[in-house]
mmCIF file of C-alpha atoms in Angstrom:
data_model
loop_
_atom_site.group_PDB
_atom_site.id
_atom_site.type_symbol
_atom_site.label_atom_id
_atom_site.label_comp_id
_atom_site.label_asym_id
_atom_site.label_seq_id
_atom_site.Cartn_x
_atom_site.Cartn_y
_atom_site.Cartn_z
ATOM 1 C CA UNK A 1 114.768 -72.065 14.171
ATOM 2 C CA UNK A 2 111.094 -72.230 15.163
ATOM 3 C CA UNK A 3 111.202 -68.257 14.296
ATOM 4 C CA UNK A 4 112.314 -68.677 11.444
ATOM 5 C CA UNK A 5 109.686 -71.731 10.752
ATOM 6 C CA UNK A 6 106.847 -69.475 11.988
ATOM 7 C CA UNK A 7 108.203 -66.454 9.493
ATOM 8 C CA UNK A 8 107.961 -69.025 7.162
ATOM 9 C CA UNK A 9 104.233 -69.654 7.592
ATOM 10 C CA UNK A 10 103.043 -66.177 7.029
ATOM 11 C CA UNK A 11 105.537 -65.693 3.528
ATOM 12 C CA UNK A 12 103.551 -68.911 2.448
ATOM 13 C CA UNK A 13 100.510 -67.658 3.064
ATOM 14 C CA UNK A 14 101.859 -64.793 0.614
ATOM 15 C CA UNK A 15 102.915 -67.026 -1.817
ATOM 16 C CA UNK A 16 99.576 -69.351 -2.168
ATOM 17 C CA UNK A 17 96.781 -66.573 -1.345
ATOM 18 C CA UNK A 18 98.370 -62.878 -1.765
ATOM 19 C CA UNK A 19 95.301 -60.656 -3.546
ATOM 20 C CA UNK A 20 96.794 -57.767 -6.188
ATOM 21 C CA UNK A 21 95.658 -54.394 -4.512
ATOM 22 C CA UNK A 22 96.220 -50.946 -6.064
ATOM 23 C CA UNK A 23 97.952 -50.509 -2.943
ATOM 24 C CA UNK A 24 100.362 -52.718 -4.002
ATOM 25 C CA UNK A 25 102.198 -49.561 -6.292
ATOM 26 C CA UNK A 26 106.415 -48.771 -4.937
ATOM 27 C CA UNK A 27 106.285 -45.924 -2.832
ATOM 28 C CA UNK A 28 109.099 -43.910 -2.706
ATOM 29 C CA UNK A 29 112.185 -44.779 -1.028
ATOM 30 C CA UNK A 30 112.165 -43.522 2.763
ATOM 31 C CA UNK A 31 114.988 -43.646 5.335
ATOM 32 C CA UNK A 32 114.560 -47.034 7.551
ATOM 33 C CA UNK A 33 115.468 -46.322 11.260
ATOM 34 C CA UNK A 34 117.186 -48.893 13.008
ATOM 35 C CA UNK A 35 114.808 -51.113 15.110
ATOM 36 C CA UNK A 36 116.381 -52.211 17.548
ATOM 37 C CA UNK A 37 115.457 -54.308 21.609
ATOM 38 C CA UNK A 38 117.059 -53.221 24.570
ATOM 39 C CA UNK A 39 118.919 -56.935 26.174
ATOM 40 C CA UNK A 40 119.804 -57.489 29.768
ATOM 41 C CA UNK A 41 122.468 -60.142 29.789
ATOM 42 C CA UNK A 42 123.549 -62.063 32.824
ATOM 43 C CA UNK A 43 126.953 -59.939 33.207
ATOM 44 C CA UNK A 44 124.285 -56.707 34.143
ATOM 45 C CA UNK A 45 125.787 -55.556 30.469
ATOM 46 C CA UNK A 46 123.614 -53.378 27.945
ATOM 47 C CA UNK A 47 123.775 -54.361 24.368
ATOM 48 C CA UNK A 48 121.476 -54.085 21.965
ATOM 49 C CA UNK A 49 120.348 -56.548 19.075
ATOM 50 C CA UNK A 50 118.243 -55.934 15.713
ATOM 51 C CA UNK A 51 114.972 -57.171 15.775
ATOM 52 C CA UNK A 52 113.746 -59.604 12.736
ATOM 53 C CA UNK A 53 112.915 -57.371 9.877
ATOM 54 C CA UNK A 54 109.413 -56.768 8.468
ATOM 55 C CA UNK A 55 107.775 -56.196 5.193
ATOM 56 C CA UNK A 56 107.225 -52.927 5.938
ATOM 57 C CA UNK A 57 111.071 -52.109 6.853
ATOM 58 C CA UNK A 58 112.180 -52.678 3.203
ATOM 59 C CA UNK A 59 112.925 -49.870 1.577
ATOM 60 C CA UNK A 60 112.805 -50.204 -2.245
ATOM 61 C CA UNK A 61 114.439 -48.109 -5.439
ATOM 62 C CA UNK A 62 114.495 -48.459 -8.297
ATOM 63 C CA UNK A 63 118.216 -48.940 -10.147
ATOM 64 C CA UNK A 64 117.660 -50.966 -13.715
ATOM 65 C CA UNK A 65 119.937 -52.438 -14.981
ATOM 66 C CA UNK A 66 117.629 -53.671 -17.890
ATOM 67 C CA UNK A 67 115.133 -50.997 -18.855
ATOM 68 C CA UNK A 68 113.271 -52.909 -22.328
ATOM 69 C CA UNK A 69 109.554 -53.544 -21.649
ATOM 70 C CA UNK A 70 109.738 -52.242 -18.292
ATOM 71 C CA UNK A 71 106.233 -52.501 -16.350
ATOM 72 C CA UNK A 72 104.411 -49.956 -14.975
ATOM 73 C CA UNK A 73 103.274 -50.903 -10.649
ATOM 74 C CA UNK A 74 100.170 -51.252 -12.124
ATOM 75 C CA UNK A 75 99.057 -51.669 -16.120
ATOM 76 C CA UNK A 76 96.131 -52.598 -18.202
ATOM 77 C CA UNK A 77 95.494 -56.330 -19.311
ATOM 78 C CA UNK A 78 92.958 -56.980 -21.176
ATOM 79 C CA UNK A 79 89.586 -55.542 -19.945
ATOM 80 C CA UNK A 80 90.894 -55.554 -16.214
ATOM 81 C CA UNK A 81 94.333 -54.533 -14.818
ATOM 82 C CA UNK A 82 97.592 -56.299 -13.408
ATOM 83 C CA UNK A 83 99.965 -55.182 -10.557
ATOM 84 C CA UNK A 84 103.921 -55.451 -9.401
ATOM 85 C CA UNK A 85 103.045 -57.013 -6.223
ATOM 86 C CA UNK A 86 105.282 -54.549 -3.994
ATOM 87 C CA UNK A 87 104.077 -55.514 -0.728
ATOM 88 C CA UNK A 88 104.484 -59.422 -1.367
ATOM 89 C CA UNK A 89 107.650 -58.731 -2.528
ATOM 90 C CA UNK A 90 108.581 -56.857 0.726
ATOM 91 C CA UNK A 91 107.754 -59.651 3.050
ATOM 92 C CA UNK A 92 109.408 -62.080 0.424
ATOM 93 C CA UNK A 93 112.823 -60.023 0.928
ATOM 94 C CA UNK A 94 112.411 -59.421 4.765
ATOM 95 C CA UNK A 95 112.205 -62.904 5.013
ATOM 96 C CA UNK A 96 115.425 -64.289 3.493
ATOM 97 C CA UNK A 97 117.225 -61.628 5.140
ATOM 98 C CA UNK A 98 115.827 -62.738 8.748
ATOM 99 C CA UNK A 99 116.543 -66.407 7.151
ATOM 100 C CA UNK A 100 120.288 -65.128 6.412
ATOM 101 C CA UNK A 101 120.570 -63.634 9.467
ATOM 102 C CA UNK A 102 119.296 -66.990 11.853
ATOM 103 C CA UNK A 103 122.749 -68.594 10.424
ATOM 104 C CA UNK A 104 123.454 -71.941 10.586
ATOM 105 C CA UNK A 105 124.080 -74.883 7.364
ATOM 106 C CA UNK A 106 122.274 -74.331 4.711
ATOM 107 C CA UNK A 107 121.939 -76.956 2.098
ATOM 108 C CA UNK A 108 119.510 -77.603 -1.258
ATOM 109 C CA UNK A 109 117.233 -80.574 -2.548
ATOM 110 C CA UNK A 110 119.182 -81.971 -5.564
ATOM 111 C CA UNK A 111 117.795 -84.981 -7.527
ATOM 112 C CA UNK A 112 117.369 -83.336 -11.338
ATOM 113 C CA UNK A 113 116.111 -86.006 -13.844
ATOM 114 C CA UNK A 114 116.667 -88.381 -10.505
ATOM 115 C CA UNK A 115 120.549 -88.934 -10.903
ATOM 116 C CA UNK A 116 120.407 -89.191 -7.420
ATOM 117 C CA UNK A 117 117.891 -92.343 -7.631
ATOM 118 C CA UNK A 118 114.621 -92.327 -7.847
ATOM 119 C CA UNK A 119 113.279 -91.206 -4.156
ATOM 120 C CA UNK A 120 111.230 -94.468 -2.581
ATOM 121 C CA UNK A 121 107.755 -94.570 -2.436
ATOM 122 C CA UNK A 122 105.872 -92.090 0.322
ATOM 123 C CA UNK A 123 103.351 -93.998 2.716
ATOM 124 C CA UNK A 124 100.402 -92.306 1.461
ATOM 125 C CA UNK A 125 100.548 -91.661 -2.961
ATOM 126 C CA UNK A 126 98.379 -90.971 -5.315
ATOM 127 C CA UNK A 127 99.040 -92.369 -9.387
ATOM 128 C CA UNK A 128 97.469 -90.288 -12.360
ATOM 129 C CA UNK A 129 95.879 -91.477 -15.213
ATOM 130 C CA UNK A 130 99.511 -90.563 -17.089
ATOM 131 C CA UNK A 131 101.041 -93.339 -13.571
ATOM 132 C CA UNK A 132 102.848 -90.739 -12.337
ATOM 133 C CA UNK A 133 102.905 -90.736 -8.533
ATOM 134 C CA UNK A 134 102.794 -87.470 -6.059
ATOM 135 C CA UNK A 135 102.688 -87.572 -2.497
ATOM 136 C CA UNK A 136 99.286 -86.257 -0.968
ATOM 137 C CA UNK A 137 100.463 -82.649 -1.203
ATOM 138 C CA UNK A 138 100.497 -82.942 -5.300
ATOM 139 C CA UNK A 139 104.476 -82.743 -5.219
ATOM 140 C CA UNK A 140 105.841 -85.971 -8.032
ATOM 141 C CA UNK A 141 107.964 -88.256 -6.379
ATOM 142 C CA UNK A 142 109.947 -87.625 -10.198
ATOM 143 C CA UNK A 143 113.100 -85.486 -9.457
ATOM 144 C CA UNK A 144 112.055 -85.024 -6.005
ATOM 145 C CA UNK A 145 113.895 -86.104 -2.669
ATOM 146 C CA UNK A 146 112.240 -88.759 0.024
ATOM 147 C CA UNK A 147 111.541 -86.683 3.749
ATOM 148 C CA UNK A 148 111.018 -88.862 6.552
ATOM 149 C CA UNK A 149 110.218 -88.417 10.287
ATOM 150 C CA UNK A 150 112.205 -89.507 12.851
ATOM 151 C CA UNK A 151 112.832 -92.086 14.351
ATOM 152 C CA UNK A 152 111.147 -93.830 11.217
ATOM 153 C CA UNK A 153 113.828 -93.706 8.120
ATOM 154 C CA UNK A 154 112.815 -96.845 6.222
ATOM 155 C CA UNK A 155 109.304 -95.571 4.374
ATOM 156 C CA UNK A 156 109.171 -91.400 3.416
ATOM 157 C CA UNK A 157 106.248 -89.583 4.325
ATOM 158 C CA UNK A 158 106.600 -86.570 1.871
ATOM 159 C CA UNK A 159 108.731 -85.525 -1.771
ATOM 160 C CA UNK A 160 110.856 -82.241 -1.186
ATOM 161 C CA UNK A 161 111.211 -80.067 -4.341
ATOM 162 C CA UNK A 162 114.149 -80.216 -6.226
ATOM 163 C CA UNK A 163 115.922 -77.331 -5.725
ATOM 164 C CA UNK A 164 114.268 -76.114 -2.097
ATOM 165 C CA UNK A 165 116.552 -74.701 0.415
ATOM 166 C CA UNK A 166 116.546 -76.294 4.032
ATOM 167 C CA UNK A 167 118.816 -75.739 7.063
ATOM 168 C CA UNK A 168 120.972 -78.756 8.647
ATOM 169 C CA UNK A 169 120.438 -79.011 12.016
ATOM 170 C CA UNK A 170 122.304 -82.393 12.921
ATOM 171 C CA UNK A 171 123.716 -85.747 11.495
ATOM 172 C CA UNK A 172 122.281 -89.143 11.659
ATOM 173 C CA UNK A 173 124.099 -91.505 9.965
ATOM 174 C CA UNK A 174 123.594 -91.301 6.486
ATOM 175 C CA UNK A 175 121.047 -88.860 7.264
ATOM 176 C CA UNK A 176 120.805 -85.079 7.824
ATOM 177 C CA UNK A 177 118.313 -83.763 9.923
ATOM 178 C CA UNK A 178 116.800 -80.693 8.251
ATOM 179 C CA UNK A 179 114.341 -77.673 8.609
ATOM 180 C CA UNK A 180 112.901 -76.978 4.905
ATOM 181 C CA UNK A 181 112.455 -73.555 4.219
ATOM 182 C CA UNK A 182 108.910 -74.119 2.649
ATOM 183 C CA UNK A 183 107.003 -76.174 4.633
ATOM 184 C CA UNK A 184 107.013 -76.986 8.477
ATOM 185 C CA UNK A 185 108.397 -79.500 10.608
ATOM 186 C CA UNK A 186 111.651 -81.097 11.159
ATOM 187 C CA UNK A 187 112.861 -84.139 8.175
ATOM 188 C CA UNK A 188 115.298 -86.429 8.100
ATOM 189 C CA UNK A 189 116.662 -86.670 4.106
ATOM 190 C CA UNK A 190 119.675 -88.846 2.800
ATOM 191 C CA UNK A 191 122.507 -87.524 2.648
ATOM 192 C CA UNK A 192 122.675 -87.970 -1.403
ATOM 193 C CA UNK A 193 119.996 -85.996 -2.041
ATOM 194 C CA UNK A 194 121.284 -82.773 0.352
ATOM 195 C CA UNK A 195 123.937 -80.392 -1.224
ATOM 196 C CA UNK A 196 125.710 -78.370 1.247
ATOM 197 C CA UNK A 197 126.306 -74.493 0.469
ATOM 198 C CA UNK A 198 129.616 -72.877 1.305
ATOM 199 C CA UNK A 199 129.565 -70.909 4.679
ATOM 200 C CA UNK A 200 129.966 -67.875 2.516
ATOM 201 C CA UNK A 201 126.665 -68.462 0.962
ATOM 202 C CA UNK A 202 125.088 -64.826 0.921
ATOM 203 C CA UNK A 203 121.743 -64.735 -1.338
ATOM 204 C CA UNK A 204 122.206 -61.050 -2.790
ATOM 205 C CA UNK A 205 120.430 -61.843 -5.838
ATOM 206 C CA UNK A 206 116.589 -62.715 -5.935
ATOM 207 C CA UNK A 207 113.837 -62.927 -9.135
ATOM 208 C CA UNK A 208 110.123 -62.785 -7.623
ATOM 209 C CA UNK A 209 108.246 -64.598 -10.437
ATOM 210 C CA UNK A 210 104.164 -63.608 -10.037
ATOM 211 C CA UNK A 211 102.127 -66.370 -11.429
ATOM 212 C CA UNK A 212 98.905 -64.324 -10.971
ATOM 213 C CA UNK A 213 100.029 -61.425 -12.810
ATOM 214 C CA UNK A 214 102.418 -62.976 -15.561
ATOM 215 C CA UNK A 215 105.105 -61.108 -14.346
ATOM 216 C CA UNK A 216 108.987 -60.434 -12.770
ATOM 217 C CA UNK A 217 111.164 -58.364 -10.618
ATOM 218 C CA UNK A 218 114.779 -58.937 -9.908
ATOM 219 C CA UNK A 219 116.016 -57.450 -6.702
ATOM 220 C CA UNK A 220 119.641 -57.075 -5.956
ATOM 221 C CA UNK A 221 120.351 -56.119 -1.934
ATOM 222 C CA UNK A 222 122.398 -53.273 -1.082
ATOM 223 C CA UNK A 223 122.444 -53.482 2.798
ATOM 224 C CA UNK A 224 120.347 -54.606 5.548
ATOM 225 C CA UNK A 225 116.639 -53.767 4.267
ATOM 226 C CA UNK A 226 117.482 -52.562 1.349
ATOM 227 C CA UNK A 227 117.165 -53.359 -2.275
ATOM 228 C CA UNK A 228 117.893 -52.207 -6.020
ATOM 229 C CA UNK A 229 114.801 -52.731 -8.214
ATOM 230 C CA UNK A 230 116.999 -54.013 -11.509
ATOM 231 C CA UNK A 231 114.195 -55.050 -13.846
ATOM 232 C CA UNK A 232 110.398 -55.710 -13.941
ATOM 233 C CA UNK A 233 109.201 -57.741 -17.208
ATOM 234 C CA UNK A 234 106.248 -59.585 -18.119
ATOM 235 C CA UNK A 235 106.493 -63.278 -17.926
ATOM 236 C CA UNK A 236 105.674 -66.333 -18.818
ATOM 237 C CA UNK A 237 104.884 -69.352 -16.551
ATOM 238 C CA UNK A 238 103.739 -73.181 -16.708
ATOM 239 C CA UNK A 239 100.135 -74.641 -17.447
ATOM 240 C CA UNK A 240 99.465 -77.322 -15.902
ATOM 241 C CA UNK A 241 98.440 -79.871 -19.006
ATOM 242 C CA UNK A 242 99.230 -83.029 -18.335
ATOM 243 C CA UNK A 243 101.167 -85.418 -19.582
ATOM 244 C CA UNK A 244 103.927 -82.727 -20.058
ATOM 245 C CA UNK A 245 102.753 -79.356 -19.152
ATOM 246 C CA UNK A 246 103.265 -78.820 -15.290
ATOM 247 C CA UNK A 247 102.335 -75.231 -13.554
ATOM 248 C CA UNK A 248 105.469 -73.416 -12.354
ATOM 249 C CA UNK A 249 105.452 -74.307 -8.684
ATOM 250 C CA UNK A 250 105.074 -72.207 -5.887
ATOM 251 C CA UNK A 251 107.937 -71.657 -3.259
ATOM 252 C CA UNK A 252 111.495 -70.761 -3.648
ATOM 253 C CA UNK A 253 114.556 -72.294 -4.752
ATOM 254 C CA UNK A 254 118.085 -71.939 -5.695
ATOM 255 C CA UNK A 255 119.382 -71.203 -9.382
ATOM 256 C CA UNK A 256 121.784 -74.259 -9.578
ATOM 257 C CA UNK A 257 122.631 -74.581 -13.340
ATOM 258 C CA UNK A 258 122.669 -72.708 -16.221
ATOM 259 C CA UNK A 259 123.082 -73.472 -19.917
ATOM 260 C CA UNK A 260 122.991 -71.063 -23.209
ATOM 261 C CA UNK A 261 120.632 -73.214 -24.688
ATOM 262 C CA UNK A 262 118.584 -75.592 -23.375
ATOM 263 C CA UNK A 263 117.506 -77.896 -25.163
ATOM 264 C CA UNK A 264 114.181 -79.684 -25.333
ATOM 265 C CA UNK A 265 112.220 -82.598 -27.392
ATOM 266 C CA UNK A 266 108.998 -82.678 -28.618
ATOM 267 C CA UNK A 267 106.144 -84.020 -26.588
ATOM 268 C CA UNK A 268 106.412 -87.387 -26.358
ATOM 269 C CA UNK A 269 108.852 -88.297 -28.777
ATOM 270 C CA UNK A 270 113.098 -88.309 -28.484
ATOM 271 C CA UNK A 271 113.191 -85.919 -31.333
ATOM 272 C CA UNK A 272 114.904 -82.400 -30.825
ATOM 273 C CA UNK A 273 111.870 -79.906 -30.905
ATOM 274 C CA UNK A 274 114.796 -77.029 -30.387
ATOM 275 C CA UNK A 275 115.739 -74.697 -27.674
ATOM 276 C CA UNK A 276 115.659 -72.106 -25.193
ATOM 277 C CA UNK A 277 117.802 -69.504 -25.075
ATOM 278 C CA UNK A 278 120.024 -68.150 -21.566
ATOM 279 C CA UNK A 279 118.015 -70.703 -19.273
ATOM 280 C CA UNK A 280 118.394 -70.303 -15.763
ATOM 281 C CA UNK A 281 117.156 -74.236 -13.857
ATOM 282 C CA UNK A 282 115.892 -73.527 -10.603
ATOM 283 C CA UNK A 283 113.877 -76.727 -9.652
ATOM 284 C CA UNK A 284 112.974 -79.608 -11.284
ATOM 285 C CA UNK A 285 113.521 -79.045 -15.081
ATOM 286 C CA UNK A 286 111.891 -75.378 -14.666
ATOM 287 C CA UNK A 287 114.135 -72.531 -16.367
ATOM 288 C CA UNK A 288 114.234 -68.899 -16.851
ATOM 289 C CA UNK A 289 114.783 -68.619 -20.146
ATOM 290 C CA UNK A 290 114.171 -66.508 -23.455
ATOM 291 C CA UNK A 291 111.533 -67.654 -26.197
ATOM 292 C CA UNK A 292 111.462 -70.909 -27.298
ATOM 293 C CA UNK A 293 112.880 -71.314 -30.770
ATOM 294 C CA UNK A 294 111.836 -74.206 -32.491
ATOM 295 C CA UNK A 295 112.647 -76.314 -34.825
ATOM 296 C CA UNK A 296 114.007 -75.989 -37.534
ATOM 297 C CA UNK A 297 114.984 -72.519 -36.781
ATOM 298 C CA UNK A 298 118.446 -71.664 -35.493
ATOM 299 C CA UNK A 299 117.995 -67.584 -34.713
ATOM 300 C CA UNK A 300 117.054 -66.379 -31.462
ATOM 301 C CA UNK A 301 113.930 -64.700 -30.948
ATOM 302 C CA UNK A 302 114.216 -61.625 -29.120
ATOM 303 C CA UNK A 303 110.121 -61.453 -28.061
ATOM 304 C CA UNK A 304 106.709 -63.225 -27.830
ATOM 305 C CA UNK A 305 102.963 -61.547 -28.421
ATOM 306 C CA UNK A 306 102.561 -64.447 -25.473
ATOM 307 C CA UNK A 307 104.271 -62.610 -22.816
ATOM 308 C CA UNK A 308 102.238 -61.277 -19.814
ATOM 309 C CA UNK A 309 99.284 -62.871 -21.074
ATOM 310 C CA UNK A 310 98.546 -66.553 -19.317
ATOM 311 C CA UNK A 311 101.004 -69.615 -18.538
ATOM 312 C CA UNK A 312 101.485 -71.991 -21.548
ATOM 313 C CA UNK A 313 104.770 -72.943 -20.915
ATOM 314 C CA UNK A 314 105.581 -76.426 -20.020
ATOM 315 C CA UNK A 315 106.808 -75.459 -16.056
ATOM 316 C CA UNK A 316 109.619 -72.914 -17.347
ATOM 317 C CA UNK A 317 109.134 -68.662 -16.964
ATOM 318 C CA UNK A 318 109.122 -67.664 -20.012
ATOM 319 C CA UNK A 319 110.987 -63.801 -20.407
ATOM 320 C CA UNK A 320 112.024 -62.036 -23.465
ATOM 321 C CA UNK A 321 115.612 -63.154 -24.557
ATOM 322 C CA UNK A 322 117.198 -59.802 -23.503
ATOM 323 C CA UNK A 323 115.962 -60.345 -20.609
ATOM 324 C CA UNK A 324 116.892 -63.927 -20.257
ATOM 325 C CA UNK A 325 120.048 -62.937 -20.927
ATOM 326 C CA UNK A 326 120.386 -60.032 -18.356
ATOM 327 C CA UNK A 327 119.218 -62.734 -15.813
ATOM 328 C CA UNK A 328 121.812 -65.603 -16.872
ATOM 329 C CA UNK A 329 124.546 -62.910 -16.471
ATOM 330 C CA UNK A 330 123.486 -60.963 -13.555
ATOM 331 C CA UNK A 331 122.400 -63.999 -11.092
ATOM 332 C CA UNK A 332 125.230 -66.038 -9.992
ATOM 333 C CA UNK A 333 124.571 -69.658 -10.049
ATOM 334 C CA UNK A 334 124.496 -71.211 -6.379
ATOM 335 C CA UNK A 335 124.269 -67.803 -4.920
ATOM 336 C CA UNK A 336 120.743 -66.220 -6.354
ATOM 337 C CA UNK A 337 117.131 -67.242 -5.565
ATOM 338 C CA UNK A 338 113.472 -67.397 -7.535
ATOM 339 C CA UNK A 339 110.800 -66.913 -5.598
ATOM 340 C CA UNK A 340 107.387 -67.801 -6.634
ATOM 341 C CA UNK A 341 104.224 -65.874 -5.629
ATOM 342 C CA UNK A 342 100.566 -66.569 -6.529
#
């Protein structure tokens, strides 16, 4: 566990402070040798054991399986230029294998539109001007679950992300004592708010969503440190402009729903402003979905000018609808995750 905690630190480092480099291009696909440590156990036996993979032991090729408005690894925007962050991605995928491989419970942070109940105030908050409260980390205590520290289980002392993936280490009660993926430490969270995966919970199917550069790859694996490039697409993600818009937050979660159209109201009022198309909910109420159609059109809309250009959605990634679509049919719900990279 504390390997897997410390792994975790550098991929966050990724996600909140990676820098696009031309570097950054796919290289070709080369053979990955085993890497393997030489173990002495007590019985004077040789074995031998893989050692935790690396960004640089992924091996990458490209397979699409959607092929419309395919990036280039790097492409003009505007006056400057945007990248397919390759070597993020690398580290992103070495990581949830070496997360796979560590074993153990896994369970997810489930409290959508708080039908779990409304997680109790942290000890330290902060209220906006709008009176929404957020734990001293910026994460809203709306649709989030309460994390305490042990042995202290009566006042939380952080909100965990709808939708985050943590590993059970123990019971306590009406507790579970937990190891979040994205942040460090070791939490106690109620039992309500913890949904436990099936053993057989293998994470095959990942979309890397790049806030920096507007854009997305969705990686299928293949075997151990490798993957199948499927599609790369510009995007759209959230702008934070409150009271509604919220940025698409960093960190990665599980696809737990899905619905053919989503649909939405318009800002501050209970009226229908329409619907997104194939949405994919991965935390919170943030989809992958097509483009927005709104009231009072009915059609689908296959593309936006807006795509690839800045965030502007309300805390969903924005995609083309084809590609939407490929997404809602190719990621199985439960089983697939979205990672998000600055």
């Amino acid at each position: 566990m504390k390997r897997v905690i410390q792994a975790w630190m550098m991929v966050l480092t990724i996600l909140y402070g990676s820098c696009d480099r031309p570097e950054n291009r796919l290289q070709e696909p080369q053979v990955l040798l085993q890497d393997t440590s030489l173990v002495l156990p007590e019985t004077g036996e040789l074995s031998f054991i893989e050692k935790p993979l690396a960004g640089e032991d992924i091996v990458l090729a490209r397979e699409l399986l959607y092929d419309k408005y395919t990036l280039e690894d790097i492409y003009p925007y505007k006056d400057t230029v945007r990248y397919v962050q390759w070597d993020v991605i690398r580290k992103c995928l070495a990581f949830i294998e070496n997360m796979q491989e560590s074993g153990g419970i896994w369970c997810v942070f489930r409290n959508y539109k708080n039908r779990n109940g409304e997680s109790p105030l942290v000890h330290t908050y902060t209220r906006d001007a709008y009176h929404r409260v957020s734990d001293t980390l910026g994460v809203e205590r709306y649709q989030s679950v309460p994390l305490y520290l042990y042995p202290d289980t009566l006042v939380p002392v952080r909100y965990g992300r709808d939708g985050s993936l943590a590993k059970i280490l123990s019971e306590k009660g009406t507790f579970y004592e937990v190891a979040p993926i994205t942040f460090e430490e070791i939490w106690m969270v109620p039992k309500k708010y913890a949904g436990i995966l099936p053993d057989s919970t293998a994470f095959r199917h990942v979309v890397i969503v790049d806030r920096h550069n507007q854009n997305t790859a969705t990686l299928e694996w293949k075997e151990r440190g490798s993957w199948l490039i499927r599609s790369v697409n510009p995007a759209t993600t959230g702008l934070h402009r409150p009271p509604y818009g919220q940025a698409t937050p960093l960190g990665m979660y599980l696809i737990q729903e899905k619905k053919v159209r989503m649909v939405f109201l318009k800002d501050g009022s209970a009226a229908t402003g329409g619907y997104a198309p194939y949405a994919s909910r991965f935390t919170n109420g943030a989809y992958i979905h097509g483009v927005p159609v709104n009231v009072p059109r009915t059609s689908m809309i296959e593309y936006s000018w807006s795509l690839g250009t800045t965030p502007r959605s309300h805390m969903c990634v924005r995609n083309a609808t084809s590609h939407a679509k490929f997404v809602y049919d190719w990621a199985p719900t439960g089983l697939s995750l979205v990672v998000v990279i600055e």
